[in-house]
mmCIF file of C-alpha atoms and ligand atoms in Angstrom:
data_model
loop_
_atom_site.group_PDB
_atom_site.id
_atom_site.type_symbol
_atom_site.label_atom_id
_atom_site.label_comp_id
_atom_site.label_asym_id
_atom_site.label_seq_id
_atom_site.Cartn_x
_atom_site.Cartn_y
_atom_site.Cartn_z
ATOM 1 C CA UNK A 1 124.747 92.380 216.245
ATOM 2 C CA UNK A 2 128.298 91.093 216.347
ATOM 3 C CA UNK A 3 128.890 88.331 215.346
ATOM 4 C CA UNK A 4 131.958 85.383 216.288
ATOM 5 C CA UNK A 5 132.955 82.034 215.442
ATOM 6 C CA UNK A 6 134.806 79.360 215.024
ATOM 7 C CA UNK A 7 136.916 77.835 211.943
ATOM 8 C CA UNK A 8 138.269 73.943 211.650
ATOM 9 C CA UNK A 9 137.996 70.770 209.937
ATOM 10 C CA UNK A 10 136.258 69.157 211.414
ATOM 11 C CA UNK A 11 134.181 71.751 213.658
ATOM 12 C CA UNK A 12 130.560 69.127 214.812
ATOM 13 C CA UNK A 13 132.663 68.338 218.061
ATOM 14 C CA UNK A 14 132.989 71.821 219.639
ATOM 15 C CA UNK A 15 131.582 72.695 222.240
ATOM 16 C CA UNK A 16 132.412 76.615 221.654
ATOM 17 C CA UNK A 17 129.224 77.651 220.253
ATOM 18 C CA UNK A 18 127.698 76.341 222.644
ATOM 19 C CA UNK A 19 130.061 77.879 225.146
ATOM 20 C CA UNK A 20 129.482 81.604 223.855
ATOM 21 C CA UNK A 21 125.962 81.296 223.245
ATOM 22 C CA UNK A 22 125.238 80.214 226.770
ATOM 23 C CA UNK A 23 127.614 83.189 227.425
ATOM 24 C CA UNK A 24 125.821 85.836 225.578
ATOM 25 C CA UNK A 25 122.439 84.779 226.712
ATOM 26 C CA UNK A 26 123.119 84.878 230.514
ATOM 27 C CA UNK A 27 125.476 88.273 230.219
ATOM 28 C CA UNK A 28 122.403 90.124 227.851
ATOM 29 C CA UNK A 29 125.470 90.861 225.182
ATOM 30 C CA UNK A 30 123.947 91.251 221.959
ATOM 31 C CA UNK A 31 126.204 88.699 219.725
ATOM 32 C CA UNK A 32 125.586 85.612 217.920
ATOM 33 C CA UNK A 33 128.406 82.640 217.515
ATOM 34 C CA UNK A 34 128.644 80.582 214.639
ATOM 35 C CA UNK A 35 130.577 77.242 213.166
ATOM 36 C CA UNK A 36 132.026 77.273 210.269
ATOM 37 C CA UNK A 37 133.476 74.024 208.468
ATOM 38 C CA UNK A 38 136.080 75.437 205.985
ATOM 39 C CA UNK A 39 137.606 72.718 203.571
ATOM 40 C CA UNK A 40 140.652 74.759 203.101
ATOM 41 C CA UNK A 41 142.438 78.103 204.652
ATOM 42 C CA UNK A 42 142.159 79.766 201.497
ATOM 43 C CA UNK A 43 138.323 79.897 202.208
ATOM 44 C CA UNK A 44 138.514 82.241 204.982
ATOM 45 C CA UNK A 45 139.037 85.621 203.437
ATOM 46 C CA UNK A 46 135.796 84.410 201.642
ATOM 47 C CA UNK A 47 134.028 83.678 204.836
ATOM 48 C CA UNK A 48 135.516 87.447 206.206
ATOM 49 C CA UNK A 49 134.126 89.312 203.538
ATOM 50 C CA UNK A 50 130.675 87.515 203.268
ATOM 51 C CA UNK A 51 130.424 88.028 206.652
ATOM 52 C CA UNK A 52 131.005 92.142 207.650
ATOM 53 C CA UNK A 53 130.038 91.599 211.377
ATOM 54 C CA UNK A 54 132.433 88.888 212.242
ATOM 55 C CA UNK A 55 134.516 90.516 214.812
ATOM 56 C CA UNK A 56 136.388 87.184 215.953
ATOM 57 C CA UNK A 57 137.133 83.723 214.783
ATOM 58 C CA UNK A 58 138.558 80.610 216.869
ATOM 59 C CA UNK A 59 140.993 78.465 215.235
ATOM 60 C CA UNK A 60 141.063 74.574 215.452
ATOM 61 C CA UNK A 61 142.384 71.881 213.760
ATOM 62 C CA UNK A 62 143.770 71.696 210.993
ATOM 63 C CA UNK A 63 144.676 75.506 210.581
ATOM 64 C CA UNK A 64 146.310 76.352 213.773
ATOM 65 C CA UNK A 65 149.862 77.177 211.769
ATOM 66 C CA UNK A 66 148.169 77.860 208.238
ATOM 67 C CA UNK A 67 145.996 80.733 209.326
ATOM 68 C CA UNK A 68 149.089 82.217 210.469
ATOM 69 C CA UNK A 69 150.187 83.939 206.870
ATOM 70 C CA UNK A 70 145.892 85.492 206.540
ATOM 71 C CA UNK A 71 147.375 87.325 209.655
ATOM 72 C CA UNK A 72 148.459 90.797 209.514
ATOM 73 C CA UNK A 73 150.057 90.847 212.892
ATOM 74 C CA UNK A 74 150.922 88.001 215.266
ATOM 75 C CA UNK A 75 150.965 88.576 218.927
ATOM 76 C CA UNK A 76 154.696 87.659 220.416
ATOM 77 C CA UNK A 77 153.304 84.211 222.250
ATOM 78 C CA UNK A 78 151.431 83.321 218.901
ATOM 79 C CA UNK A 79 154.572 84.445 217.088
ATOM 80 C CA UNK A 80 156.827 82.260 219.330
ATOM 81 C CA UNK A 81 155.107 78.816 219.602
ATOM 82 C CA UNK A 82 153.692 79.097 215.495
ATOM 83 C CA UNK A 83 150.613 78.474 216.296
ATOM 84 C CA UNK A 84 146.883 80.533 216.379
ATOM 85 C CA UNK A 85 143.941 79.695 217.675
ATOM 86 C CA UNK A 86 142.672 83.061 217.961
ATOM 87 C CA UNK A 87 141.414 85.990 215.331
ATOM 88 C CA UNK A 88 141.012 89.577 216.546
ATOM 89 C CA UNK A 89 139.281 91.179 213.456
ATOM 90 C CA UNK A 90 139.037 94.778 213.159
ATOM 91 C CA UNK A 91 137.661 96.730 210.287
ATOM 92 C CA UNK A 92 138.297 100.489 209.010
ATOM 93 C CA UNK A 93 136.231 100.780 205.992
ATOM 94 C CA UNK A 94 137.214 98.354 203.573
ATOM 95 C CA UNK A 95 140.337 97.559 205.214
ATOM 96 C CA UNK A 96 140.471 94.597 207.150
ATOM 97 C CA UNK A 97 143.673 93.796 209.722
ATOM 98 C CA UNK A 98 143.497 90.402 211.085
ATOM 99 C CA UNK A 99 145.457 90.144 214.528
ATOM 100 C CA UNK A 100 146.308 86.211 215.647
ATOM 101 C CA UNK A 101 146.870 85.177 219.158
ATOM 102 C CA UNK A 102 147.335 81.896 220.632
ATOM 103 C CA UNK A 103 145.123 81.849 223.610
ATOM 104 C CA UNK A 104 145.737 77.730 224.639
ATOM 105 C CA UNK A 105 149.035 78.592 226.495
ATOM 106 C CA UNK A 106 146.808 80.109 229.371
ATOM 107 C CA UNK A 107 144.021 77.874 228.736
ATOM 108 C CA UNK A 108 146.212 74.783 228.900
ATOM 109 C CA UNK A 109 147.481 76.190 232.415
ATOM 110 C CA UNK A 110 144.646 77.614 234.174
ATOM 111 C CA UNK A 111 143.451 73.614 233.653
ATOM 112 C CA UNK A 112 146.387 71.994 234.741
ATOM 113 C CA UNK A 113 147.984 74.219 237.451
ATOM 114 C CA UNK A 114 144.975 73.462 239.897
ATOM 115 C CA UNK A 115 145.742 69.277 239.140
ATOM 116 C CA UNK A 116 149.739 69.689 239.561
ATOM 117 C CA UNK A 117 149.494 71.790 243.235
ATOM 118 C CA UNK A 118 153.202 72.436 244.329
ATOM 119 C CA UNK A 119 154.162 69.288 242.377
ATOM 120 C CA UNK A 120 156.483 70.086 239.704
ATOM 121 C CA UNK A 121 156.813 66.240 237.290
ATOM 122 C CA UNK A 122 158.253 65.436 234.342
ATOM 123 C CA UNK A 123 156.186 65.644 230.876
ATOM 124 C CA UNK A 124 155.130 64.302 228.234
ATOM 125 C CA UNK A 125 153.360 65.528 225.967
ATOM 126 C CA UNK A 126 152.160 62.940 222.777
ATOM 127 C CA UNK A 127 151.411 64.726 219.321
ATOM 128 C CA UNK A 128 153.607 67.834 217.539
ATOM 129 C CA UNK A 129 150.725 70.235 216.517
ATOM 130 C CA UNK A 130 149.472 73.486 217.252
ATOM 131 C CA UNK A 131 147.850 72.383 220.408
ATOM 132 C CA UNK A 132 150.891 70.383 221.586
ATOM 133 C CA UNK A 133 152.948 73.288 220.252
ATOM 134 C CA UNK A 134 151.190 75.490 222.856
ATOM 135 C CA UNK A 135 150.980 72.693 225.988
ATOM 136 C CA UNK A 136 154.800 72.463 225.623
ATOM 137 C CA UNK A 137 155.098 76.093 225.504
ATOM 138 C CA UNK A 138 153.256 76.871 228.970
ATOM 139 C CA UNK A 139 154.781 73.592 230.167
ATOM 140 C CA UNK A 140 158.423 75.408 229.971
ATOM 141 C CA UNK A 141 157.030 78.406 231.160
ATOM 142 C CA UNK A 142 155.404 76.557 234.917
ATOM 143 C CA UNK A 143 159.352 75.498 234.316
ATOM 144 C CA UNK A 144 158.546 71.858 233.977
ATOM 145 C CA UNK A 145 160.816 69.407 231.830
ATOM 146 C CA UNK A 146 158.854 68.252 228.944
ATOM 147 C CA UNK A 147 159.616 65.473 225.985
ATOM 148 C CA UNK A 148 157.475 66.220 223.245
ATOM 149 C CA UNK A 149 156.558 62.583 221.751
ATOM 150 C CA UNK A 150 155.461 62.243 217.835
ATOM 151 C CA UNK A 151 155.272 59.643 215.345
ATOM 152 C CA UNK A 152 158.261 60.806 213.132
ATOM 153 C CA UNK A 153 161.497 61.523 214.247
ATOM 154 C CA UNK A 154 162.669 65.359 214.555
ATOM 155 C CA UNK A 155 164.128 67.890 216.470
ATOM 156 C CA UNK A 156 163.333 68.789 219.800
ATOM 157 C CA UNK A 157 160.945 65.238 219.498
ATOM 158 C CA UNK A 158 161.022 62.091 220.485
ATOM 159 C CA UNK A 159 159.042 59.069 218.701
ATOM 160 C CA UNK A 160 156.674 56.524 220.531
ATOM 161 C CA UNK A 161 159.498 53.632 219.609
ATOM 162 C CA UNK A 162 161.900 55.504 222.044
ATOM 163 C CA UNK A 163 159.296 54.853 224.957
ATOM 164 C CA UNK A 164 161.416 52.811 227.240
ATOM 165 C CA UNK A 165 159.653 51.995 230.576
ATOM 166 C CA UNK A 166 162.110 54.272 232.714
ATOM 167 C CA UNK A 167 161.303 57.215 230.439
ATOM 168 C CA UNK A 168 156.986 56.555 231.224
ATOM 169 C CA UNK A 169 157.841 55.825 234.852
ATOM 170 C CA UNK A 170 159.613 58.819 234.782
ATOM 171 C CA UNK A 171 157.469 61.144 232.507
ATOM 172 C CA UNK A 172 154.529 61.559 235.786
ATOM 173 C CA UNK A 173 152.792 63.777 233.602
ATOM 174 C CA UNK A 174 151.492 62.891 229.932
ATOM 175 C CA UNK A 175 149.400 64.523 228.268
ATOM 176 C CA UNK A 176 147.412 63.831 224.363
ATOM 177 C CA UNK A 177 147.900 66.508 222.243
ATOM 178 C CA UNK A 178 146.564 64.334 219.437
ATOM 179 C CA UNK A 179 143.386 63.372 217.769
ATOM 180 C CA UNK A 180 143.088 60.048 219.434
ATOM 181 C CA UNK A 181 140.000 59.430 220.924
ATOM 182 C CA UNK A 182 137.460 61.862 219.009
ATOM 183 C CA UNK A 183 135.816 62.389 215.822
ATOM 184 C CA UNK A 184 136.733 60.088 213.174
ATOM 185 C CA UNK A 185 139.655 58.824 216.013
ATOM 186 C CA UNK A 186 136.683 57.767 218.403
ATOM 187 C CA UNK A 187 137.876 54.402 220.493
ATOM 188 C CA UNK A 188 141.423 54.870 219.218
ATOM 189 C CA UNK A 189 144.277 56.043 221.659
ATOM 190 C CA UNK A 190 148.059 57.179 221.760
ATOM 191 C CA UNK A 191 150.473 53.820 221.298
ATOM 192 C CA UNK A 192 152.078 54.039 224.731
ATOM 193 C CA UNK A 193 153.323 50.908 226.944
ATOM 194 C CA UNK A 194 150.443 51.759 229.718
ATOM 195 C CA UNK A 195 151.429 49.088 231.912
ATOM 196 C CA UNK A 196 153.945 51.172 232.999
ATOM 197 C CA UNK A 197 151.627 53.964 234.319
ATOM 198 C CA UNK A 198 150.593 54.288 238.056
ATOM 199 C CA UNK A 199 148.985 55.934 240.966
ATOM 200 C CA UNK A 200 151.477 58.387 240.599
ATOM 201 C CA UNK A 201 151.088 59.705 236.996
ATOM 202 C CA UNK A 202 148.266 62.304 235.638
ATOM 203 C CA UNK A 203 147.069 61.560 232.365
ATOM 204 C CA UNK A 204 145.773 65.268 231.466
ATOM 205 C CA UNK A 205 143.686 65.030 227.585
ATOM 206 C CA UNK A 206 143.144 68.471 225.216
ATOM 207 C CA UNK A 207 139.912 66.156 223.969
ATOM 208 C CA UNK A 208 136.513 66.967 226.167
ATOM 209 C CA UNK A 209 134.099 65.232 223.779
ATOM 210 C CA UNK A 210 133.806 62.555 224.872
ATOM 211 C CA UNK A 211 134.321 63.628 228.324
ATOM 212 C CA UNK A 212 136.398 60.180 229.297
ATOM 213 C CA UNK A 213 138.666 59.223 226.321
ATOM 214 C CA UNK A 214 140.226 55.497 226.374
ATOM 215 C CA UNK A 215 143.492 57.293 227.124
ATOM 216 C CA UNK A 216 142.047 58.578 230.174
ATOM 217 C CA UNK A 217 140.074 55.111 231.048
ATOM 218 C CA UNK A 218 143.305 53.482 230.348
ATOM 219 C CA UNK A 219 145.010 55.840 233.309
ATOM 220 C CA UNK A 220 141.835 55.592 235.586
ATOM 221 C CA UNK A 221 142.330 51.871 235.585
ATOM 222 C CA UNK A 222 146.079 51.751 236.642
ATOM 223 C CA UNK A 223 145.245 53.960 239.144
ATOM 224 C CA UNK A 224 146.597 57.764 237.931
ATOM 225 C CA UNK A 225 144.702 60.814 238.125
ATOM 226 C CA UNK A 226 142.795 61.852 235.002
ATOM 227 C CA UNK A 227 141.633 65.313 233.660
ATOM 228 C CA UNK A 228 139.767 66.298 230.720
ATOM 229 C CA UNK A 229 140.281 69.500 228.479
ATOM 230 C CA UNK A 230 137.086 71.208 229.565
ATOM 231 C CA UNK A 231 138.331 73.545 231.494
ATOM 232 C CA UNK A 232 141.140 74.299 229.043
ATOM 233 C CA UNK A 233 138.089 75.248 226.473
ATOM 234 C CA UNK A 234 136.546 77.616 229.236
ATOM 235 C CA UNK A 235 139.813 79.397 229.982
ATOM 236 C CA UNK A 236 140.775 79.608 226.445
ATOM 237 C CA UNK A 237 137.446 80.704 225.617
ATOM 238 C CA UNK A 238 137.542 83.538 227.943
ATOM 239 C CA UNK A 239 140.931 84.175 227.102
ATOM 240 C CA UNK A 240 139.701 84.756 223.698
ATOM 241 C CA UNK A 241 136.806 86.867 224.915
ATOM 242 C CA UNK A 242 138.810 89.188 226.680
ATOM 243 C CA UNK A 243 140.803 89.703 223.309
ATOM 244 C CA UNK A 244 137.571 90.171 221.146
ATOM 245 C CA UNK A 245 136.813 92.615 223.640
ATOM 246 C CA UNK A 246 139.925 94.890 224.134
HETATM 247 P P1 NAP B 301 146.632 68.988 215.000
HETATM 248 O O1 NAP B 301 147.320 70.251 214.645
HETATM 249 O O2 NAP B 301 145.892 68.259 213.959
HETATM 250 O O3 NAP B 301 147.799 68.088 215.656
HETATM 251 C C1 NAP B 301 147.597 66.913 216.279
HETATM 252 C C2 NAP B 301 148.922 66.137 216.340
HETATM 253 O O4 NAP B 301 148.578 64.855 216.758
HETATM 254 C C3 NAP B 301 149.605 65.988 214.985
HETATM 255 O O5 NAP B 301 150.514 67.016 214.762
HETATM 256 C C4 NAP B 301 150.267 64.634 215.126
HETATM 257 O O6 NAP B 301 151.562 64.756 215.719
HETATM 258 C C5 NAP B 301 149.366 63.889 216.074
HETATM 259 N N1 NAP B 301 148.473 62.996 215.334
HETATM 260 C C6 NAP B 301 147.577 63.321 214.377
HETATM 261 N N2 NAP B 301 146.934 62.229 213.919
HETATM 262 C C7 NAP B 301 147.445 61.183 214.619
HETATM 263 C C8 NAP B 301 147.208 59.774 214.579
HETATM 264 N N3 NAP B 301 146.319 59.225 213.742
HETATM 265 N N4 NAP B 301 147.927 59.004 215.436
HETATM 266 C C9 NAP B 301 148.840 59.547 216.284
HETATM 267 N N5 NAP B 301 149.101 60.860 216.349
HETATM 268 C C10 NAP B 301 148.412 61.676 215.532
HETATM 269 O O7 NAP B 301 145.593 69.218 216.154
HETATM 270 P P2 NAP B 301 145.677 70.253 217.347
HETATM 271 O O8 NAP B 301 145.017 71.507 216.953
HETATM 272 O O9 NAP B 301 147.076 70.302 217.829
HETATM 273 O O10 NAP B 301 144.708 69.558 218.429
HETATM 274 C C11 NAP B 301 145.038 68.321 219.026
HETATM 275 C C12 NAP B 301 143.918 67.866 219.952
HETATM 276 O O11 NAP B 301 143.747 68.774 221.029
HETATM 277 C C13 NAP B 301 142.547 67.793 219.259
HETATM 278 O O12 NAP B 301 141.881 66.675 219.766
HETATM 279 C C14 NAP B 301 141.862 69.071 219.705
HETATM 280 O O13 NAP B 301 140.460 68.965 219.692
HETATM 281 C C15 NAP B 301 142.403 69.197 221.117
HETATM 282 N N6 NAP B 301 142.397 70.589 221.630
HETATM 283 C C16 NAP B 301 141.646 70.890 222.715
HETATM 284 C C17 NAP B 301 141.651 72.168 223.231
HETATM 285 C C18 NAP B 301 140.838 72.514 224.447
HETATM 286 O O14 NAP B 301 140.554 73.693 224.677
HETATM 287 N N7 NAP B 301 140.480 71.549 225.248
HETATM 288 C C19 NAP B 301 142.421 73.165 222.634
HETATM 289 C C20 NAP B 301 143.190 72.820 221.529
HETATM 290 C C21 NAP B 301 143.171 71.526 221.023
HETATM 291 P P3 NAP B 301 152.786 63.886 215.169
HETATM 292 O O15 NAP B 301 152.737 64.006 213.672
HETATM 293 O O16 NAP B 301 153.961 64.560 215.765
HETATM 294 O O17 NAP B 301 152.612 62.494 215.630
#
């Protein structure tokens, strides 16, 4: 049986296992998926060798950009935005070759292409990580102008003391990229002036558990359209999939 997983820190709020299982059950494919909470990327080649039929890992937080040097070969997307979230694993004997891909850029817009229509908006997106990394990415790509927001000052970023009202009025569509709003963040949300958002903006959040974060609450109640990142999981996950399976 072949077996696939998923690595992060933590990992109790995914909904992938549940995802593939469901998956393997209904399609009769004889494979198991597993969780595994790693308290450092130095555990995996560990985890890899302990476990001969892993065929496939996902990648979450924190280890999006540290898996990257475990990889043998990036794929030129991966490569490009720094960031994995994907592990093809092959094996010839002993030898092990670890392929990364980063499999949110289609995830991220197979979810968001369906909300935008023909509407092209300015964006937003809040947080610098591997996730936000990849948002921004296929963001440029559906050849929309995006500020990436964070809470130190950089290159290429913005910070949330620079959010004037003209630039939120103007920024249509925002999107979390960060922890706020799950896990140990639970409650908490991105430090944006929200009176400024209206029935013109879509507030899009990467989180899906909970479903309705207070970043999205706080857009439902000025009137903006709201997604969640549930369908970003699904298309990433099959995304993924179709890698494990090439
Ligand atoms: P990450 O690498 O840990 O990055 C999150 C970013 O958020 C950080 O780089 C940081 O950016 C910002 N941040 C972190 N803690 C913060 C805090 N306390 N206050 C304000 N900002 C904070 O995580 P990630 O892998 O990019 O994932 C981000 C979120 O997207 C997670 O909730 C994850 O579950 C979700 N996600 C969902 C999907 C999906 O399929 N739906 C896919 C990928 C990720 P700055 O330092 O620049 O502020």
């Amino acid at each position: 049986m072949d077996l696939y997983g998923l690595i992060g820190n933590p990992v109790s709020h995914s909904l992938s296992e549940r995802y593939f299982t469901v998956k393997f059950m209904l399609a009769d494919i004889d494979a198991r998926f597993e969780r595994y909470l790693l308290g450092g990327i130095e555990e995996l080649p560990g985890l890899i060798r302990r476990q001969p039929a892993l065929r496939g890992l996902s990648v979450t937080s924190p280890f999006k950009t540290a898996v990257i040097s475990f990889c043998d070969e990036l794929d030129e997307t991966a490569a490009t935005i720094g960031a994995v979230n994907t592990l093809k694993i092959t094996r010839k004997g002993e030898r092990v070759h670890i392929k990364g891909f980063n499999t949110d850029v289609d995830g991220f817009a197979a979810a968001i292409l369906p909300l935008l229509g023909a509407d092209k908006p300015s964006a937003m997106v809040l947080g610098s990580g591997g996730a936000a990394r990849a948002v921004a990415f296929a963001l440029h790509k559906l050849e929309l102008i995006c500020r990436v927001v964070s809470r130190t000052a950089g290159k290429g970023k913005i910070t949330y003391d620079d959010l004037r009202p003209e630039i939120i009025r103007s920024s249509r569509l925002i999107i979390n990229a960060t922890p706020l709003g799950m896990g140990s963040h639970a409650g908490m949300l991105p430090d944006i002036p929200y009176e400024h958002i209206g029935h013109r903006h879509l507030l899009f959040d990467l989180i899906y558990n909970p479903p309705e974060t207070p970043f999205l609450q706080e857009g439902k109640r000025r009137g903006a359209l709201t997604g969640n990142g549930f369908v970003m999981l699904q298309a990433q996950a099959e995304k993924a999939w179709e890698i494990w399976q090439a």
